Short mmCIF file of C-alpha atoms in Angstrom, two decimals:
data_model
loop_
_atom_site.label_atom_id
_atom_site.label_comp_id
_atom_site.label_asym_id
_atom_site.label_seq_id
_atom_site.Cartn_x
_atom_site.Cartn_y
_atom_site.Cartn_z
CA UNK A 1 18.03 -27.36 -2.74
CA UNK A 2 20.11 -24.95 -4.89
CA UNK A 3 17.67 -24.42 -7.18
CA UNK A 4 15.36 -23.21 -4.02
CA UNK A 5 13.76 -19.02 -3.70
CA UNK A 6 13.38 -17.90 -0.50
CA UNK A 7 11.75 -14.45 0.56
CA UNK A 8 12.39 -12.83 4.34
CA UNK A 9 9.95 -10.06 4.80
CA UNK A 10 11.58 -8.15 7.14
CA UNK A 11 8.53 -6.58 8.95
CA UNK A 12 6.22 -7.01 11.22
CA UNK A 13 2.94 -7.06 9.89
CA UNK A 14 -0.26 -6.64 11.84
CA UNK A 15 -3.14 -9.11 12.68
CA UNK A 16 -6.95 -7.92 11.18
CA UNK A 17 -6.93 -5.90 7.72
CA UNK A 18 -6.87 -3.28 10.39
CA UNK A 19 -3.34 -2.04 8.75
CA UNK A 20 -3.66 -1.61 4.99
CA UNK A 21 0.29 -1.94 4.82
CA UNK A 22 0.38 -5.84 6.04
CA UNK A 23 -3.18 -6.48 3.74
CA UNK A 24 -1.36 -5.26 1.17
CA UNK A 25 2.17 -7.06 1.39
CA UNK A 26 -0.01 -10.27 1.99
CA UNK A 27 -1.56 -9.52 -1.76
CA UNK A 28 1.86 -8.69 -3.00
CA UNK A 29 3.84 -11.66 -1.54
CA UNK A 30 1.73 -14.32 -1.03
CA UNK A 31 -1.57 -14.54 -2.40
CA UNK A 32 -0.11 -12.62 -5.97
CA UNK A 33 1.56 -15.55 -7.36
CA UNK A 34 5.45 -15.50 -6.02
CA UNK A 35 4.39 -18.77 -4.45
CA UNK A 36 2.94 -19.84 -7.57
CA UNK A 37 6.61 -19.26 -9.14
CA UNK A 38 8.45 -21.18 -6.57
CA UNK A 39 9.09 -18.78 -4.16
CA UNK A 40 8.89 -19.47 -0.30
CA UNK A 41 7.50 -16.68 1.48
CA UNK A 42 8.35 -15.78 5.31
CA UNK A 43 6.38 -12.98 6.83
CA UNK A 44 6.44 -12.64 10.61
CA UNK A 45 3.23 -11.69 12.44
CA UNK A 46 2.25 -9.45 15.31
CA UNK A 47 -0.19 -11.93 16.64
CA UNK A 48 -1.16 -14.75 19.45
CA UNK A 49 -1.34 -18.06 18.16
CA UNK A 50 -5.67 -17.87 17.79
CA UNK A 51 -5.50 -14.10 16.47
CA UNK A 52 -5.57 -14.39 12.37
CA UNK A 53 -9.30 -13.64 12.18
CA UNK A 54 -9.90 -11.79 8.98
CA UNK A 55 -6.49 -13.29 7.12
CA UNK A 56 -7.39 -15.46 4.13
CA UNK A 57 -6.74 -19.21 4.43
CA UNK A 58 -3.21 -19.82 2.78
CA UNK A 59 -1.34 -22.74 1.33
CA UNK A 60 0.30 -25.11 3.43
CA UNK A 61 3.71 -24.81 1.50
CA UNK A 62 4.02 -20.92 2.27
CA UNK A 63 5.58 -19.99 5.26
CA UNK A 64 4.17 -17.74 7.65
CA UNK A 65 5.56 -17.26 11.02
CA UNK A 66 4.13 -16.53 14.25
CA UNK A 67 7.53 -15.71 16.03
CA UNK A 68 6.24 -12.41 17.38
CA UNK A 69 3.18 -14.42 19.29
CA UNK A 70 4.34 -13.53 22.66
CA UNK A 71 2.52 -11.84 25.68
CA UNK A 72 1.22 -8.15 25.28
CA UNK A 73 3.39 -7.27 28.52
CA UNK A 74 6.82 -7.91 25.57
CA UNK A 75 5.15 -5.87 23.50
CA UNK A 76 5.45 -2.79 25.25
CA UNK A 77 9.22 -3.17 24.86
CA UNK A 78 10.14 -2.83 21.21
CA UNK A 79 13.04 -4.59 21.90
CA UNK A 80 11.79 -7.82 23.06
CA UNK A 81 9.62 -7.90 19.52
CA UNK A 82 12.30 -6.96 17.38
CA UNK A 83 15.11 -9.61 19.21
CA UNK A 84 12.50 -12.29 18.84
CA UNK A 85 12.62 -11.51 15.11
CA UNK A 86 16.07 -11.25 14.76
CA UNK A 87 16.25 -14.81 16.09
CA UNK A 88 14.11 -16.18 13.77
CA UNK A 89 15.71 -13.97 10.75
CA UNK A 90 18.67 -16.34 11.89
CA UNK A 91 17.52 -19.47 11.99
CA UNK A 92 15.81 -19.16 8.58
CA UNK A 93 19.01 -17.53 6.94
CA UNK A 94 21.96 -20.31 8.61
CA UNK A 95 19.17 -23.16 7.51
CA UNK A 96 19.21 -22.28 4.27
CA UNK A 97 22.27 -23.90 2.45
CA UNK A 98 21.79 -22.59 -1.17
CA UNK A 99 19.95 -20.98 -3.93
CA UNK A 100 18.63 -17.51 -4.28
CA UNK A 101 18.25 -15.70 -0.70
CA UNK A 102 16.59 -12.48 -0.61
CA UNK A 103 15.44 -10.39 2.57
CA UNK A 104 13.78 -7.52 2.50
CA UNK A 105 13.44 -4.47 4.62
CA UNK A 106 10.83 -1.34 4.16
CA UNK A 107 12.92 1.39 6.12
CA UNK A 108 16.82 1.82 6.80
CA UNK A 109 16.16 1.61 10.21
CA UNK A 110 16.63 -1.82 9.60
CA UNK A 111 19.76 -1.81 7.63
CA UNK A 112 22.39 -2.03 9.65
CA UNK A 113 21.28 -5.17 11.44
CA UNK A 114 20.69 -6.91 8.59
CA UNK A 115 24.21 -5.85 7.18
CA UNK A 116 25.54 -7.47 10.21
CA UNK A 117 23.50 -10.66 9.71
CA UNK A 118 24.57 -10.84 5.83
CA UNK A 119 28.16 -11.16 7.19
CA UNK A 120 27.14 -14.36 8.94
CA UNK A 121 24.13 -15.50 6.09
CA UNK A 122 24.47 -15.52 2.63
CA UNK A 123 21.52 -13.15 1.61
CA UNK A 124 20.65 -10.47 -1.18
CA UNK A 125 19.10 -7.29 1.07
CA UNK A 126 16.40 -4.88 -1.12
CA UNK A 127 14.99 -2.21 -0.08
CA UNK A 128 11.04 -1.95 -0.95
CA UNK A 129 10.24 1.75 -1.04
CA UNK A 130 7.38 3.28 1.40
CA UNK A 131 6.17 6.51 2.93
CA UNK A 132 9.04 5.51 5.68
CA UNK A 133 11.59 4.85 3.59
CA UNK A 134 11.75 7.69 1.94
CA UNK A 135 14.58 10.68 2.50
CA UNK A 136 12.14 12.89 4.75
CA UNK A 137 10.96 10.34 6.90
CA UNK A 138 14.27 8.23 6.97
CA UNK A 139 16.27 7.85 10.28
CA UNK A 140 19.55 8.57 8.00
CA UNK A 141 18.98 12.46 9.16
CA UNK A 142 22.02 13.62 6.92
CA UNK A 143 22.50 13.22 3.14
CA UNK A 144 25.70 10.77 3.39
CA UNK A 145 23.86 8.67 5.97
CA UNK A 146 20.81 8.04 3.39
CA UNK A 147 23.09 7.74 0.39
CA UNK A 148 25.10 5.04 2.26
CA UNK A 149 21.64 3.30 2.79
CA UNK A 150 21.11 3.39 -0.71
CA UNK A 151 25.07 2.15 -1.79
CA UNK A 152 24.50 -1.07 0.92
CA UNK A 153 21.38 -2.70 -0.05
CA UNK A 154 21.52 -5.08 -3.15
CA UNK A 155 18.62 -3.38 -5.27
CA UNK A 156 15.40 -1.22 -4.34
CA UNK A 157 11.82 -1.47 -5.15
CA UNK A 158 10.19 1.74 -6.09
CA UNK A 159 6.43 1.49 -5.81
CA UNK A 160 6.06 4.60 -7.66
CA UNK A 161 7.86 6.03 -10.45
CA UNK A 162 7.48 9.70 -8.38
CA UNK A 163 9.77 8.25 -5.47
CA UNK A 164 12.42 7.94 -7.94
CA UNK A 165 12.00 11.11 -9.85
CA UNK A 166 12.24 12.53 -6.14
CA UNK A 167 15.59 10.72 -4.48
CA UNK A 168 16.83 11.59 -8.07
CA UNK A 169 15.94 15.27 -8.06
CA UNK A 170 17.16 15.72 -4.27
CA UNK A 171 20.37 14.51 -5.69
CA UNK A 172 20.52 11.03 -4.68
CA UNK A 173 22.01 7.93 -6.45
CA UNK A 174 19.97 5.13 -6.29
CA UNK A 175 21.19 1.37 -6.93
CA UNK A 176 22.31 0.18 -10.20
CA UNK A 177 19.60 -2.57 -9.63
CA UNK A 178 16.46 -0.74 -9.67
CA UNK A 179 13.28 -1.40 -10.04
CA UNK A 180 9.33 0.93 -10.64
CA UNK A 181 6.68 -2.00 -9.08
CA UNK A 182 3.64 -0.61 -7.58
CA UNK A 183 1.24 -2.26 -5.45
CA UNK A 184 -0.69 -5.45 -7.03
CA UNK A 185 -3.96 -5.23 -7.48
CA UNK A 186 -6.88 -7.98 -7.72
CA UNK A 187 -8.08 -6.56 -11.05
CA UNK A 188 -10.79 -9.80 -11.62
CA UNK A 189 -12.43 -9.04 -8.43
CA UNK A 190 -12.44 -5.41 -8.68
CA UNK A 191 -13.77 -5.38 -12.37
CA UNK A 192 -17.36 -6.81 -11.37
CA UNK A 193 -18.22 -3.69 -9.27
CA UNK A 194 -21.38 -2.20 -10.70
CA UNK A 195 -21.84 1.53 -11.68
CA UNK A 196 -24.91 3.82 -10.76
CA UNK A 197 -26.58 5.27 -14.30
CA UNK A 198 -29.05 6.84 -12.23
CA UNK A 199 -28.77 10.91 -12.08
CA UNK A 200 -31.17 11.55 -9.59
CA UNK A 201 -29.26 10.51 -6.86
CA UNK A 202 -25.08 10.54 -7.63
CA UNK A 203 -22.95 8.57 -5.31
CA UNK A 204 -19.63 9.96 -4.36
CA UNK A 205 -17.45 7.13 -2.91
CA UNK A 206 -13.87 6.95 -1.32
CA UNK A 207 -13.18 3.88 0.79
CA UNK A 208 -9.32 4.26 2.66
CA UNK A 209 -7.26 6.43 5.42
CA UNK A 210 -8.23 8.91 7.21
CA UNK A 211 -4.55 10.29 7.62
CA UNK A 212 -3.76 13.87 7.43
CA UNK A 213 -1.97 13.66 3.80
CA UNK A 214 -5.23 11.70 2.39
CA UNK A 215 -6.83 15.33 2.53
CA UNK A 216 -10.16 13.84 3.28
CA UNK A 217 -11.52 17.68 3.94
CA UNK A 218 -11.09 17.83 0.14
CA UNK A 219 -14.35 15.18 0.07
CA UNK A 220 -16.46 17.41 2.07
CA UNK A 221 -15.45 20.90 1.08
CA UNK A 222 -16.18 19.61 -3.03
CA UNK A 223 -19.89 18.10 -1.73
CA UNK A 224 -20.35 21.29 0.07
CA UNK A 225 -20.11 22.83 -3.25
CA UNK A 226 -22.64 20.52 -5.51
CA UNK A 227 -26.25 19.93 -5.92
CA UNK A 228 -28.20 18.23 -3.67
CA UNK A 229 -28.46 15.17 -5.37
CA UNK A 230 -24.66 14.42 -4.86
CA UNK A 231 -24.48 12.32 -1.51
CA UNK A 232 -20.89 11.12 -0.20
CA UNK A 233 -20.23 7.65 0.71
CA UNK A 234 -17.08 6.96 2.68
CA UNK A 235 -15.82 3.84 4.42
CA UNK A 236 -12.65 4.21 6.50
CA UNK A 237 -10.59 4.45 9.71
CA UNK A 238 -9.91 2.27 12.46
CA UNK A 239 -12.14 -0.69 13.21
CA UNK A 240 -14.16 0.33 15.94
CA UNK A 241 -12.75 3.59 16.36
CA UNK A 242 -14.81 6.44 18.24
CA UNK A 243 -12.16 8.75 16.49
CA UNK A 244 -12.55 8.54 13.08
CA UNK A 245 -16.65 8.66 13.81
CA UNK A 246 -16.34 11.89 15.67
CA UNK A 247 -13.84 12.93 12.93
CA UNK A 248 -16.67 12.66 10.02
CA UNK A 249 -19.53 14.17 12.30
CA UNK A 250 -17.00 17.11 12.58
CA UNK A 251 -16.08 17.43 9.27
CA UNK A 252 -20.09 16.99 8.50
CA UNK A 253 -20.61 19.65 10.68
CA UNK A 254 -18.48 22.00 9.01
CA UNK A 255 -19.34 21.77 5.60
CA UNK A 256 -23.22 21.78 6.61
CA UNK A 257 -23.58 18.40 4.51
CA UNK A 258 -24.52 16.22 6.91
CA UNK A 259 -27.38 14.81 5.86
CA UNK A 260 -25.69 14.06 2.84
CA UNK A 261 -22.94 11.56 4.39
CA UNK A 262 -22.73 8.38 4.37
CA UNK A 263 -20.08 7.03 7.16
CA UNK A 264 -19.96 3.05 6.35
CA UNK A 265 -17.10 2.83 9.36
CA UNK A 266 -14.51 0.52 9.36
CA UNK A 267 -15.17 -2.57 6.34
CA UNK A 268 -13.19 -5.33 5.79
CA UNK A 269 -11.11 -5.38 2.44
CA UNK A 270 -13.49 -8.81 0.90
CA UNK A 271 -16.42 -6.56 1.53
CA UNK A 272 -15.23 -3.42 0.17
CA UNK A 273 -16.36 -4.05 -3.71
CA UNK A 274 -19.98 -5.10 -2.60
CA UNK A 275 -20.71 -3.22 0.85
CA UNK A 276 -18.79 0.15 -0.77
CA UNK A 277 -17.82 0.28 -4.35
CA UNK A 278 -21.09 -1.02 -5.82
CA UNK A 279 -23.83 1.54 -6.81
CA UNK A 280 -21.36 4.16 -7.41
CA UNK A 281 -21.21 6.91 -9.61
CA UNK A 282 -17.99 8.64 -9.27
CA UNK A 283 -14.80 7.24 -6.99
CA UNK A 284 -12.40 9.44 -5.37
CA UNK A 285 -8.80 9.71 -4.79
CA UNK A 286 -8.03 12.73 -2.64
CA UNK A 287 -4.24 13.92 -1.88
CA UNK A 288 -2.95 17.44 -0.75
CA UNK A 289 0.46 18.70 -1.60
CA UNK A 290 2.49 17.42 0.82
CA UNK A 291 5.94 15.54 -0.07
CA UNK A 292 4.35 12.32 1.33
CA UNK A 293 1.15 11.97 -0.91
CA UNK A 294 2.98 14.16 -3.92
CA UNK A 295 6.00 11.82 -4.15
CA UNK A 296 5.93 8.78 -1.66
CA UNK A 297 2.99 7.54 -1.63
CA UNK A 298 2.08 4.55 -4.29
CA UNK A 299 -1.84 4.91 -3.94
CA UNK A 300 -3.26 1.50 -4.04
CA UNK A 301 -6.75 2.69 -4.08
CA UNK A 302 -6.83 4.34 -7.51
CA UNK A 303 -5.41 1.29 -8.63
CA UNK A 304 -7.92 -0.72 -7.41
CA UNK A 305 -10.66 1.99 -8.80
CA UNK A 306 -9.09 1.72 -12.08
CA UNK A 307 -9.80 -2.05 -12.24
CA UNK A 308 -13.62 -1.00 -11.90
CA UNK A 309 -16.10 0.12 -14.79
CA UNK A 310 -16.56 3.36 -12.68
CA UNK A 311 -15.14 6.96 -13.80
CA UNK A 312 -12.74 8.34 -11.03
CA UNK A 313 -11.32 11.96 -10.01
CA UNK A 314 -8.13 12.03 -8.44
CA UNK A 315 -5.82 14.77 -6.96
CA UNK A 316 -3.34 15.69 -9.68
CA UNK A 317 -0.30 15.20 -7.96
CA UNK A 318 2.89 13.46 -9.17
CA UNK A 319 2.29 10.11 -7.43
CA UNK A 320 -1.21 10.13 -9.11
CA UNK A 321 0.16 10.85 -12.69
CA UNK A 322 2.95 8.09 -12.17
CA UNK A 323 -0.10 5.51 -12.27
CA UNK A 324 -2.37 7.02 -14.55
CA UNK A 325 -2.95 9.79 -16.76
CA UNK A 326 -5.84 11.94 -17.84
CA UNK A 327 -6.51 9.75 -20.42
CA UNK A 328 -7.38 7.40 -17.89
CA UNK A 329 -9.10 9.41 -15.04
CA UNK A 330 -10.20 12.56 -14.52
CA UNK A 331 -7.27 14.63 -12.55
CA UNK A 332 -7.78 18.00 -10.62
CA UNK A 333 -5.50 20.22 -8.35
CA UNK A 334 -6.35 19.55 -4.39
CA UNK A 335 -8.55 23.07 -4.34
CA UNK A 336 -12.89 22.22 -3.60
CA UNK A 337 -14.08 24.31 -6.71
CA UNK A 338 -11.49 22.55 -8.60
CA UNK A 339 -12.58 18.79 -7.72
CA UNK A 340 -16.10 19.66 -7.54
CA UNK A 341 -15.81 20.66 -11.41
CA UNK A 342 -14.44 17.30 -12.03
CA UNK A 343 -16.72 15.47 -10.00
CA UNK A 344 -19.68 17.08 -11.69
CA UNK A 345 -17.47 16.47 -15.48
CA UNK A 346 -16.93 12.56 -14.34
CA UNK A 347 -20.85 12.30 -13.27
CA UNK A 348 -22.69 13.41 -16.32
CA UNK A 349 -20.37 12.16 -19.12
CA UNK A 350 -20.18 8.89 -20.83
CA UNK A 351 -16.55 7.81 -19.53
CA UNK A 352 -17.14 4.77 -21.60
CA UNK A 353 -13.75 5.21 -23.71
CA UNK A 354 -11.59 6.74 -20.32
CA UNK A 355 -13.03 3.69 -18.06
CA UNK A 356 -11.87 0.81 -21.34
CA UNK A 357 -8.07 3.02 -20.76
CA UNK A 358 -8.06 2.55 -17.08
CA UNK A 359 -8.84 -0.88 -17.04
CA UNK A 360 -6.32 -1.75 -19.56
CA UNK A 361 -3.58 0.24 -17.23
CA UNK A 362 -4.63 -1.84 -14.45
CA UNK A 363 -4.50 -5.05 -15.86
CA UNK A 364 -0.47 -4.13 -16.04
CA UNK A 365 -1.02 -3.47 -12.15
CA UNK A 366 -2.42 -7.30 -11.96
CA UNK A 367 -1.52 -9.18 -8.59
CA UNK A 368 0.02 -12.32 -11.09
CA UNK A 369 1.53 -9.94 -13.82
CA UNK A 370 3.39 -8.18 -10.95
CA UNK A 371 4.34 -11.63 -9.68
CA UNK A 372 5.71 -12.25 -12.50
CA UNK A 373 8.25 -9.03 -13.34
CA UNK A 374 8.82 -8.89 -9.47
CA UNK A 375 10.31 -12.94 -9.60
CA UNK A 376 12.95 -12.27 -12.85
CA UNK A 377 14.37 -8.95 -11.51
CA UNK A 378 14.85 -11.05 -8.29
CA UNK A 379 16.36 -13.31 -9.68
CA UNK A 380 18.47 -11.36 -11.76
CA UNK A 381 20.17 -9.70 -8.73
#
């Protein structure tokens, strides 16, 4: 037993691929390969007992917990949720005599609980860096509050390399046990999307969020600004959200490109490659310049595009540059004429030499090679 690895997850992660933040800790913790390396996994769901429809099947010997499958009526009360959690936190920290121990939380809203419970367990705590972790949207409101986060947690995961040259730059120390990790990536399944030759009709694709940061506008305003021949596909939002439908009528309306849009609605992650990426000729990756998508965010689509043998024009925004560089895709400031020009650059060039670059980048982005440099700096703590 002392030779044992054990992971807490401390979050709650969502039932559906409805939230792209539990799909991707599932790829990152589970089906990525810390498993594989010996490593017990415990994530707690948000879900009744019968509610895991669209979660892959999963090995017997990981651990996943339903220990938040109570009524809807507790759910309204944060507190019932989070005490049921804490309860099982316990019982799988006091039940675990020896070996390595390691929980980790996403925000510092969690940090002082689980600085009480590591006085009762023996546990290492991390810190994996997100959009909500970060200084801005931190509940430490004052400087010393979010620099005593960052002197009681055991190490930190940075998902992108821009998140550190931020904390560092607002004057921040982070932990001597640091780590740059972004999100895993499938790179096998994602390198058998097919690319559109064709040049009479040139498909502009961007499959994710519709949240304000994303700058989706970006999309519309750039099409508004091409040829004819340039449609837009985009898959995204909510499932079964009226919302994000009247959103891209609106935004169709605006630019006058409506009959050039493609809205593919909400698609499930396994049927992203086939029902969205296929038959493209360009994919996108808009940001605007906002501290969340210039510093915090780690974006996990242009990783996944750069596993594909498609050319791709991203924002050119620090987070972007701390994955790839313009060696790799094409990059262009958040401004329509701007992207457009790239667009049209990315469309009728070969791309044969940038695409080879990108895929080699993302093969260092590869669900089992992050596996692997995520389970010796672990243990290593």
């Amino acid at each position: 037993m002392t030779n044992a690895k054990r992971i807490f997850y401390f979050y709650e992660l969502l039932p559906g691929f409805d939230s792209g933040s539990s799909a991707q800790i599932l790829r990152d913790y589970v089906t990525g390969g810390l498993p594989r390396l010996g490593w017990q996994i415990t994530l707690p769901f948000k879900v009744f007992p019968n509610r895991f429809d669209g979660w892959p099947e999963f090995a017997c010997r990981n651990e996943y917990s339903r220990s938040l499958a109570i009524k809807s009526l507790f759910f309204a009360d944060k507190f019932f949720a989070r005490l049921y959690l804490l309860f099982h936190f316990v019982a799988w920290a006091r039940n675990f005599p020896g070996g390595i121990c390691i929980c980790v939380i996403r925000e510092d809203k969690f940090l002082y609980l689980a600085m009480v419970l590591r006085v009762l367990c023996r546990f290492k705590l991390i810190s994996e860096l997100h959009e909500g972790g970060m200084p801005f949207a931190s509940r430490s409101n004052t400087t010393w509050q979010y620099q005593t986060f960052l002197n009681s947690i055991d190490g930190i995961v940075f998902t992108s390399r821009a998140q550190l040259e931020y904390i560092v730059k607002l004057g921040f120390v982070p932990p001597r046990n640091a780590i740059v990790l972004p999100n895993s990536v499938e790179t096998g399944k994602f390198s058998k999307a097919t690319r559109s030759l064709s040049k009479d009709v040139l498909v502009l694709t961007y499959a994710g969020s519709f949240i304000p940061w994303k700058n989706v506008p970006l999309l519309f305003a750039s099409l508004a600004l091409l040829p004819s021949n340039y449609r837009l596909r985009i898959a995204g939002g909510k499932r079964n959200s009226s919302h994000a439908d009247e959103y891209i009528r609106g935004l169709s309306s605006k630019y006058d490109v409506g009959n050039r849009v493609d809205y593919l609605g909400f698609v499930e992650p396994e049927r992203v490659i086939d029902e969205v990426i296929d038959g493209s000729s360009v994919l996108l990756c808009p940001l605007d310049r906002s501290v969340s998508s210039m510093y915090a965010t780690s974006p996990m689509k242009l990783v996944e595009y750069m596993a594909t043998p498609i050319p791709i024009v991203a924002a050119d925004v620090p987070s972007v540059r701390s994955l790839a560089s313009e060696d790799e895709v094409f990059l262009a400031s958040p401004d329509p004429t701007e992207f457009a020009s790239a667009i049209v650059l990315a469309s009728q060039s070969d791309c044969s030499v940038m695409i080879a670059r990108a895929n080699q980048r993302a093969r260092t982005y590869d669900s089992k090679c992050r596996a692997d440099v995520y389970s010796r700096w672990l243990v290593s703590l």
